[in-house]
CSV table of C-alpha atoms in Angstrom, one decimal:
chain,number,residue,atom,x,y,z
A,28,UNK,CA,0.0,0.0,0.0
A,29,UNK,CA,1.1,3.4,-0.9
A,30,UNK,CA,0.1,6.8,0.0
A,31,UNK,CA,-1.1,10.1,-1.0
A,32,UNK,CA,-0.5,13.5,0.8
A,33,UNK,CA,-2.2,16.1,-0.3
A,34,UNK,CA,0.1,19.3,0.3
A,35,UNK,CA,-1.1,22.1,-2.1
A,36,UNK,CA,-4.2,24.5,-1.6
A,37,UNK,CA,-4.0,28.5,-1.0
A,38,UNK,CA,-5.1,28.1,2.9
A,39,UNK,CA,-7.6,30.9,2.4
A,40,UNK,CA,-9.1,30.4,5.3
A,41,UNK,CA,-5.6,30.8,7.5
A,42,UNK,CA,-4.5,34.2,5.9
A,43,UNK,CA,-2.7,36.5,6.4
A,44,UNK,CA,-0.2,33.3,8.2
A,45,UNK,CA,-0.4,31.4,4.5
A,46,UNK,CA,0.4,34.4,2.2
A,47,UNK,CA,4.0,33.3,3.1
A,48,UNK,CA,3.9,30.0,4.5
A,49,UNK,CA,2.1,26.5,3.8
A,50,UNK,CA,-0.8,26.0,5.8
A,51,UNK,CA,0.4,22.1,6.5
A,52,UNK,CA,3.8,23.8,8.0
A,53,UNK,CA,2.1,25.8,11.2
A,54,UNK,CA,3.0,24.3,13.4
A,55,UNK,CA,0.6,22.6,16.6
A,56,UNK,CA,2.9,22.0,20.0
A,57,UNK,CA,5.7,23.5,17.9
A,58,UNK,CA,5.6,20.7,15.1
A,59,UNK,CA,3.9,21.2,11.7
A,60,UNK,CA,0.4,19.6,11.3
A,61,UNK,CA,2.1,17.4,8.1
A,62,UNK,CA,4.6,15.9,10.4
A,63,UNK,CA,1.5,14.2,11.9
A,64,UNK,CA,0.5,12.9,9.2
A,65,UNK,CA,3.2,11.5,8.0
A,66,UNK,CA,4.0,9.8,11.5
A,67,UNK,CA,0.9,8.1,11.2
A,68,UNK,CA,1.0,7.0,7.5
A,69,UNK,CA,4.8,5.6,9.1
A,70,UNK,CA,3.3,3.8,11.3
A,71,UNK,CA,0.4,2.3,9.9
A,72,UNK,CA,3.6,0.3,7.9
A,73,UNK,CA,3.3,2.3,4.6
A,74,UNK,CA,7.0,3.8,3.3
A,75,UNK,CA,5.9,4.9,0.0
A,76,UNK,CA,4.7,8.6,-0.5
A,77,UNK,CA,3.5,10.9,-3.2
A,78,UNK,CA,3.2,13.8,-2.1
A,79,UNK,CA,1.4,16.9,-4.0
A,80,UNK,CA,2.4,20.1,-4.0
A,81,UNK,CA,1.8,23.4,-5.4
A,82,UNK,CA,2.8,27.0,-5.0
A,83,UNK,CA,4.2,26.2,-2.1
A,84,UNK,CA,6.4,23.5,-3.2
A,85,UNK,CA,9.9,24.4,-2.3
A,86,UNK,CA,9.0,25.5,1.0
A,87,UNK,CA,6.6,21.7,1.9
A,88,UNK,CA,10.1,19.9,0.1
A,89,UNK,CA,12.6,22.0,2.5
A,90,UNK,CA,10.9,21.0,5.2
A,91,UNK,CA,9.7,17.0,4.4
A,92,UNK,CA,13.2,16.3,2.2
A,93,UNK,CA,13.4,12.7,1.1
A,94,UNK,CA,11.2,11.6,4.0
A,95,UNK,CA,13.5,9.6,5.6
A,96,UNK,CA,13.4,11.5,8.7
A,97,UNK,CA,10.0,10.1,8.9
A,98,UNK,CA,10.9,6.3,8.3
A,99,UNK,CA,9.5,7.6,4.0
A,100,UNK,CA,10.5,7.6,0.8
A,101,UNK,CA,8.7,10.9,-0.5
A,102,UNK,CA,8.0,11.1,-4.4
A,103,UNK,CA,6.9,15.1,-4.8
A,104,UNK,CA,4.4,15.2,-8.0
A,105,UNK,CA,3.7,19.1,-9.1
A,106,UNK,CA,0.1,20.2,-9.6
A,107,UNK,CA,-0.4,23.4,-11.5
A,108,UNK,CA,-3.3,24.9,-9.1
A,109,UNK,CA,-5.8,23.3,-6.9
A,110,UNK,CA,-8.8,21.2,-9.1
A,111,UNK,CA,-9.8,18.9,-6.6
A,112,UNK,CA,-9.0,15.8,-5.0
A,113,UNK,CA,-9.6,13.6,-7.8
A,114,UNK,CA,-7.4,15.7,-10.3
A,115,UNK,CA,-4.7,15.1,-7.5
A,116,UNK,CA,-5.4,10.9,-8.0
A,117,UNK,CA,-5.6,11.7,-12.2
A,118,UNK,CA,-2.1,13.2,-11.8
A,119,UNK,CA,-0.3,10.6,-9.5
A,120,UNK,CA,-1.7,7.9,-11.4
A,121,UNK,CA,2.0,7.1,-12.3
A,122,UNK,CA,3.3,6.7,-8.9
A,123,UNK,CA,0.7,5.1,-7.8
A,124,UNK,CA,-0.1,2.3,-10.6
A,125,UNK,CA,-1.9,-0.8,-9.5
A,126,UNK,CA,-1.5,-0.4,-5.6
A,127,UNK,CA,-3.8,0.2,-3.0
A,128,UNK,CA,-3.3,3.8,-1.5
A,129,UNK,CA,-4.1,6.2,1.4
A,130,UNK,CA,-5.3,9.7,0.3
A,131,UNK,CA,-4.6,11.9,3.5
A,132,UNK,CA,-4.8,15.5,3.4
A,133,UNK,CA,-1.9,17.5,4.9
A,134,UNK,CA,-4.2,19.4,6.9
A,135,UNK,CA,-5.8,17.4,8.9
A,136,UNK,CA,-5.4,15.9,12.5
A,137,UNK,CA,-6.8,12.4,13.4
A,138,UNK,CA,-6.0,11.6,17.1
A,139,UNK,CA,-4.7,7.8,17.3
A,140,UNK,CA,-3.6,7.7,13.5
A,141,UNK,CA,-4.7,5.6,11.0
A,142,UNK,CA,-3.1,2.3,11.7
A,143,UNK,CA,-6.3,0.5,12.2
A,144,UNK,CA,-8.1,1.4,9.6
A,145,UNK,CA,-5.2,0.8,7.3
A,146,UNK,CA,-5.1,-2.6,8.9
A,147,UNK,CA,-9.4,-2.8,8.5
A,148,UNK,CA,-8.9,-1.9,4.8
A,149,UNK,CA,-5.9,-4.5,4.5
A,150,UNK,CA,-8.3,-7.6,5.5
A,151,UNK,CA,-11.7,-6.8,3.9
A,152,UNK,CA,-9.8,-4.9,1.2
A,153,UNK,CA,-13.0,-3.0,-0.5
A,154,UNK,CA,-13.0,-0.9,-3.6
A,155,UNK,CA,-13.3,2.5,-1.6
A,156,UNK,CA,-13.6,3.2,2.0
A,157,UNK,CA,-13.8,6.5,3.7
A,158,UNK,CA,-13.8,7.6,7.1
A,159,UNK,CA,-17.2,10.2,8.4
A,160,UNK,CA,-17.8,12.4,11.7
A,161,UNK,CA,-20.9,14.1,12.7
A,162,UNK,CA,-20.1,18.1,12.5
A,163,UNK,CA,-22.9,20.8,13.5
A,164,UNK,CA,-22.6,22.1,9.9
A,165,UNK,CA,-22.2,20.1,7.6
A,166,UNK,CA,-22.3,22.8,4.5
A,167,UNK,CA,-18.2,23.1,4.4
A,168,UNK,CA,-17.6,19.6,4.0
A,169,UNK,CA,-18.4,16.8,1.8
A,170,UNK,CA,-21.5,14.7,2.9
A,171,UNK,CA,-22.5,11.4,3.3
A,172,UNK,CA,-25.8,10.0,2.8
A,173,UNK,CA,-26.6,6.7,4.8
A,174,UNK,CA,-29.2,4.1,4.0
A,175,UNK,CA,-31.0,2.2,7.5
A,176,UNK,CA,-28.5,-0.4,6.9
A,177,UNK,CA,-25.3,1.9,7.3
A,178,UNK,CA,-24.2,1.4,3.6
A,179,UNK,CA,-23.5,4.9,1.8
A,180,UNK,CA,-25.7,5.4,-0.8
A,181,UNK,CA,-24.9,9.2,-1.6
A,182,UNK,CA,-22.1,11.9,-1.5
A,183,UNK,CA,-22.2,15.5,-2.3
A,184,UNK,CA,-19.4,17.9,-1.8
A,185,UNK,CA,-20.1,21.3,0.1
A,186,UNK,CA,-24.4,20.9,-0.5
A,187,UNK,CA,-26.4,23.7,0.2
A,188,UNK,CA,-28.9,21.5,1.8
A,189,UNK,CA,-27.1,18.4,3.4
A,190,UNK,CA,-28.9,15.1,3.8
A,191,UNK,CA,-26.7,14.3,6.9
A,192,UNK,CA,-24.7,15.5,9.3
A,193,UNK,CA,-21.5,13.1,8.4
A,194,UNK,CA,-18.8,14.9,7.1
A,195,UNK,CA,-16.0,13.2,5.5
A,196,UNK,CA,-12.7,13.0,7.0
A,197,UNK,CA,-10.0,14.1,4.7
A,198,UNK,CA,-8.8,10.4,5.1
A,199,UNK,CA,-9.3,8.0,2.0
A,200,UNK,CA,-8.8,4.7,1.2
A,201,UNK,CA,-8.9,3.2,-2.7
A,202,UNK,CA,-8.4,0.2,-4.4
A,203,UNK,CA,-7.0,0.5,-7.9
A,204,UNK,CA,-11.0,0.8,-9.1
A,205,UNK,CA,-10.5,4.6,-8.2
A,206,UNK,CA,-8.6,5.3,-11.0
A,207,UNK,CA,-11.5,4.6,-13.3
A,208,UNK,CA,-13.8,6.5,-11.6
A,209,UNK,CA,-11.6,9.6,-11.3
A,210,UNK,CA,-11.5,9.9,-15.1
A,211,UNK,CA,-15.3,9.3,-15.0
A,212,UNK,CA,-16.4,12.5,-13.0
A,213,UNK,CA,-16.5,16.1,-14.8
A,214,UNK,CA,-15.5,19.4,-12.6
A,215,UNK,CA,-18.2,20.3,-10.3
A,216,UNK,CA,-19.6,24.2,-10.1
A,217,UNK,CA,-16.5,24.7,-8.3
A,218,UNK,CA,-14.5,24.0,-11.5
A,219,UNK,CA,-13.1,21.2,-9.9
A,220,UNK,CA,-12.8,17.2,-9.9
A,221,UNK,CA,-14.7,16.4,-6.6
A,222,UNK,CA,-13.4,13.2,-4.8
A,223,UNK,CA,-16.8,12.9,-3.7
A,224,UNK,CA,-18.0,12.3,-7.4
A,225,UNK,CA,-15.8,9.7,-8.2
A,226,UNK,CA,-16.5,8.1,-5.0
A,227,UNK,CA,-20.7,8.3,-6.4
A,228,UNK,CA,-19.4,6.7,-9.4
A,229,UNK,CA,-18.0,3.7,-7.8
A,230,UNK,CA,-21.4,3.6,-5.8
A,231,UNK,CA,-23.7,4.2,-8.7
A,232,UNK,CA,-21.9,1.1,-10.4
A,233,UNK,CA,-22.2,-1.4,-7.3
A,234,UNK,CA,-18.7,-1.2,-6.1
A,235,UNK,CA,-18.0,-1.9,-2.5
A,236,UNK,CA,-17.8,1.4,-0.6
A,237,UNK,CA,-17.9,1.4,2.9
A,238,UNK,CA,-17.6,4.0,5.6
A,239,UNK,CA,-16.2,3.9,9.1
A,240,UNK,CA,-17.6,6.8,12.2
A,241,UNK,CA,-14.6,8.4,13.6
A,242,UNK,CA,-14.6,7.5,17.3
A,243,UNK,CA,-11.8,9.8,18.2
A,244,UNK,CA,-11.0,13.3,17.7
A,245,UNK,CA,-10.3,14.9,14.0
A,246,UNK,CA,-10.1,18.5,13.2
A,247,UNK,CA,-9.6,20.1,9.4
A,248,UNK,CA,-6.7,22.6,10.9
A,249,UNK,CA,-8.3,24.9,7.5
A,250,UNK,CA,-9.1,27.8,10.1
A,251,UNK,CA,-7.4,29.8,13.2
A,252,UNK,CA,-10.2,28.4,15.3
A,253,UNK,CA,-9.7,24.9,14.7
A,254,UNK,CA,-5.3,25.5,14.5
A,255,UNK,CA,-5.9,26.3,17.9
A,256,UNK,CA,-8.2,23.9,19.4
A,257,UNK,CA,-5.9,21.1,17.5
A,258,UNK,CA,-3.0,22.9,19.3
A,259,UNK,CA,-4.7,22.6,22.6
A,260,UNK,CA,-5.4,18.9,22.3
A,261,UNK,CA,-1.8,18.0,21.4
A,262,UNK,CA,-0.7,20.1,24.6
A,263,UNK,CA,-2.7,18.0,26.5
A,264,UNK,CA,-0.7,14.8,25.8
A,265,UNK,CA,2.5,16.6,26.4
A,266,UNK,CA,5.0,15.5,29.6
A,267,UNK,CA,7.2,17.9,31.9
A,268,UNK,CA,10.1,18.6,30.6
A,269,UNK,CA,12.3,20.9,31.5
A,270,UNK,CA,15.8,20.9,29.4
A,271,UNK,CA,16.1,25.1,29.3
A,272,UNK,CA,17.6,27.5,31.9
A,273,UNK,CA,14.5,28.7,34.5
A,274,UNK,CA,15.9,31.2,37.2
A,275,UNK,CA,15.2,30.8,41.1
A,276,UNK,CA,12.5,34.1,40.6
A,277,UNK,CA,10.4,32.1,37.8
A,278,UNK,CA,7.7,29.4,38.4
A,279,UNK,CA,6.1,26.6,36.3
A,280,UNK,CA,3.8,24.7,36.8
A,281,UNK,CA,2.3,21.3,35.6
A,282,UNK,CA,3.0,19.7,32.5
A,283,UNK,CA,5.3,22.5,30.7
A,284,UNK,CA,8.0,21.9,28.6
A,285,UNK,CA,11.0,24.3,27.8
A,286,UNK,CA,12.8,23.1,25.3
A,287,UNK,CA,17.2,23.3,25.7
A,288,UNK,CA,18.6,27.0,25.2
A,289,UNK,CA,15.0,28.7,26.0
A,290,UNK,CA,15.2,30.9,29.1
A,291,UNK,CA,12.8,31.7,31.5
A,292,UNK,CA,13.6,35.2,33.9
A,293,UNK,CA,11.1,36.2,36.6
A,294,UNK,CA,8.3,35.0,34.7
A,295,UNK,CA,5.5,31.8,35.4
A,296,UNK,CA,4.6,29.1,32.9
A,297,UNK,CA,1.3,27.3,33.7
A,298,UNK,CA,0.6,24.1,31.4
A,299,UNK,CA,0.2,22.4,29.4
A,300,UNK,CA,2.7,24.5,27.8
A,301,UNK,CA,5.6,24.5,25.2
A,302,UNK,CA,8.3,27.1,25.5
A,303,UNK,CA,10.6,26.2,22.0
A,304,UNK,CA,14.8,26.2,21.8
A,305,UNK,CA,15.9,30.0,22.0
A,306,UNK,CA,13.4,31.5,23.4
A,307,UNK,CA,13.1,33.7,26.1
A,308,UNK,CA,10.6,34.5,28.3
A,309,UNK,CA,11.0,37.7,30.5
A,310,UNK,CA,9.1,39.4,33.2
A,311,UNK,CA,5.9,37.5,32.1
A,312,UNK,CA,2.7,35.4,32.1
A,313,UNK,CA,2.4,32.1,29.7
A,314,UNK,CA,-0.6,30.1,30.1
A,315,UNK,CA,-2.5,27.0,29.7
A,316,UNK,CA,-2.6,25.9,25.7
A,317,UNK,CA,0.2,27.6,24.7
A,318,UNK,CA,3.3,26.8,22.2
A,319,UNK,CA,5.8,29.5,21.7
A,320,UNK,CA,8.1,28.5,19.0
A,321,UNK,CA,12.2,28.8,19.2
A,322,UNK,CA,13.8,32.0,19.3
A,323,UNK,CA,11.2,34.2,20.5
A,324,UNK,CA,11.4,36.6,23.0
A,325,UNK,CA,8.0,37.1,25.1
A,326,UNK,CA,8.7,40.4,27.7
A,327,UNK,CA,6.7,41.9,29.8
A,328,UNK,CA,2.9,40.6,28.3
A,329,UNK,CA,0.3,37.9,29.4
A,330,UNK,CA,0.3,35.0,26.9
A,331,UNK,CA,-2.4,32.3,27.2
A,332,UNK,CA,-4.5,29.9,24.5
A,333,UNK,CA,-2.4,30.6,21.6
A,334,UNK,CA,0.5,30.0,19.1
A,335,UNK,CA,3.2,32.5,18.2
A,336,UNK,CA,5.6,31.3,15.5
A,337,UNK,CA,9.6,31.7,15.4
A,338,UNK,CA,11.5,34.5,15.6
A,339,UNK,CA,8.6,36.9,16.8
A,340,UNK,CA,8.3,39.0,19.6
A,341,UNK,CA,6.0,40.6,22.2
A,342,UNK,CA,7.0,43.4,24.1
A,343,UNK,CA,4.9,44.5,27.0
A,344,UNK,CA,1.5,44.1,25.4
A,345,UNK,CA,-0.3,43.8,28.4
A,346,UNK,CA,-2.4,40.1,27.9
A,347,UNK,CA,-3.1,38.3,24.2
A,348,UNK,CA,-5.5,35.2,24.0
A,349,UNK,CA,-6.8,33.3,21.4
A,350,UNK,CA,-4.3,34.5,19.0
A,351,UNK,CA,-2.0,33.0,15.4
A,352,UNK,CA,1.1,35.3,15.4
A,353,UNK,CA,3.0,34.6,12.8
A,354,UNK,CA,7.2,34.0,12.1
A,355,UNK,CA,9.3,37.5,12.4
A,356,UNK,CA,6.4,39.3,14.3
A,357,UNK,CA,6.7,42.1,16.5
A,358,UNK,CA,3.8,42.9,19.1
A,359,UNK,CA,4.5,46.2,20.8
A,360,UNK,CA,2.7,49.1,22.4
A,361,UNK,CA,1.4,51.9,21.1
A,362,UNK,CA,2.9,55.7,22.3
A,363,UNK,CA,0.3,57.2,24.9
A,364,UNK,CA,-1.2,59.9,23.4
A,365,UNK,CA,-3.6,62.3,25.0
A,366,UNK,CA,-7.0,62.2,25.2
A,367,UNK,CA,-10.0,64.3,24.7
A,368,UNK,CA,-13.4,64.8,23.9
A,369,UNK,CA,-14.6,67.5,21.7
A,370,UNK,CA,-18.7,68.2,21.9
A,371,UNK,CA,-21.2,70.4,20.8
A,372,UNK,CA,-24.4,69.9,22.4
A,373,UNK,CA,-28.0,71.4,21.4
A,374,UNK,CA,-29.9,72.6,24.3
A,375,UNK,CA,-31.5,70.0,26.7
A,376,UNK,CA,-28.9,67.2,25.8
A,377,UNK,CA,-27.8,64.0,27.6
A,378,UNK,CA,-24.5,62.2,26.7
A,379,UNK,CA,-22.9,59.6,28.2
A,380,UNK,CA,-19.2,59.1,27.9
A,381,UNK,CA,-16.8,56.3,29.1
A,382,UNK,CA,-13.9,57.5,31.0
């Protein structure tokens, strides 16, 4: 068995953080949501990887190489822009010739990997099976419509008007039967060649599809939102670990990690919390749910439920929660500036002003 990493796509939804870095390289607990991926796909027993890439090529292959830092052998296969997940399977059709595959998208997180499904798929060894979560709206994701039995008897990508609320995981698995349907389905009204589709065509022509509910947790990282609630369940599988320099005026507490060369100076750390190599930490407040990647410098400020990327830094900000701040940042104050209010009031008037 092979796989298929999907590593392209403009990351709309993350701007400004993708207009200069790929959204599967923001990082969660200081490690790029990809690298999960491609630890599970590792261990799951699968060595063989195609990965696709687009604009952001150079910058995914810097930071994936040959894959053998993962246990991989990467195979990168260019796509000219994004036209759906089927295109992607039309244009690895090469790499992947008559082998069963995984189709994983970079940007998603399963909790627990995909090692027994892979090993599901392995015994009953159907022509398509695909994994489905129940999601409060449905409308962003492809749909799955189930018969009383269980058995999927309809997909539509991104409806209007879903029949279900099971979304489809951006985890795949294919026989070589795919390949037919892929070059069966036309572009959608999105202009593009909908996985979905082909995965109709294979049940409109009695193939065996079948579907497995997601027990644990799985998050499409496409949004801030959902970067950080994926962040916060990584930090909560996280051990102490304290391998940086943390002075006799500094606390931390719980399950914080501070990674070698960060320093800590009069400040507190509260976990689960991940300080990275470099950084330093000065005069300040870091809370629960937090990764600070290497070589920032945090003075000064209240830091809690958020991710601030390399080489950034925040300089007495007062607090920040719920944030993305991106690589080479700088958070500062702004000069204090007098202030006044300027009125002109008609006869019999009542204003209200906050002081």
């Amino acid at each position: 068995m092979k796989a298929l990493v999907l590593s392209g796509g403009a990351g709309t939804r993350l701007r400004p953080i993708t207009h200069t870095s790929a959204k599967q390289l923001v990082p969660v607990a200081n490690k790029p949501v990809l690298f999960y991926g491609l630890e599970s796909i590792a261990a799951a027993g699968i060595t063989e990887v195609g990965m696709i890439v687009g604009d952001t090529a150079a910058e995914i292959e810097a930071a994936v190489g040959d894959g053998s830092a993962f246990g991989l052998k990467v195979t990168y296969i260019p796509q000219e822009r994004p036209l759906g997940l089927a295109h992607a399977v039309l244009i690895a059709r090469d790499f992947l010739g008559d082998d069963d595959f995984v189709m994983y998208l970079g940007d998603n997180f399963v909790v627990g990997g995909i090692s027994d499904l892979v090993e599901e798929f392995r015994v009953h060894r159907p022509d398509a099976q695909i994994l489905l979560t129940h999601v409060p709206d449905p409308r962003s994701f492809g749909v799955a419509e189930l018969d009383a039995s269980g058995r999927v008897v309809g997909l539509e990508e991104k409806p209007r008007h879903p029949k279900s609320d099971l979304a489809l995981v951006g985890v795949y698995l294919f026989s070589p039967a795919v390949h037919k349907a892929v070059r069966a389905v036309q572009p959608s009204r999105r202009g593009e060649l909908e996985i979905t589709d082909a995965i109709q065509h294979l049940i409109d022509t009695h193939a065996d599809v079948r579907s497995t509910l997601v027990e644990g947790y799985w998050k499409d990282t496409g949004n801030v939102g959902d970067m950080l609630e994926v962040n916060r369940t990584v930090l909560e599988s996280v051990q102490r670990r304290i391998d940086g320099e943390v002075d006799e005026r500094s606390e931390t507490v719980g399950r914080v990690v501070v990674e070698r060369g960060a320093r800590i100076h009069n400040s507190r750390i509260v976990g689960p919390a991940v300080i990275g190599a470099g950084t330093v930490v000065r005069d300040s407040y870091v809370g629960p749910f937090t990764s600070v990647a290497e070589n920032c410098r945090i003075t000064g400020s209240e830091l809690e439920f958020s991710i601030v990327l390399r080489d950034s830094s925040i300089n007495g900000v007062g607090r920040i929660e719920s944030s993305l701040i991106g690589r080479h940042v700088e958070v500062t104050p702004t000069a204090k500036v007098p202030s006044a209010h300027r009125l002109v009031l008609g006869d019999h008037s009542k204003v209200q002003i906050r002081s």
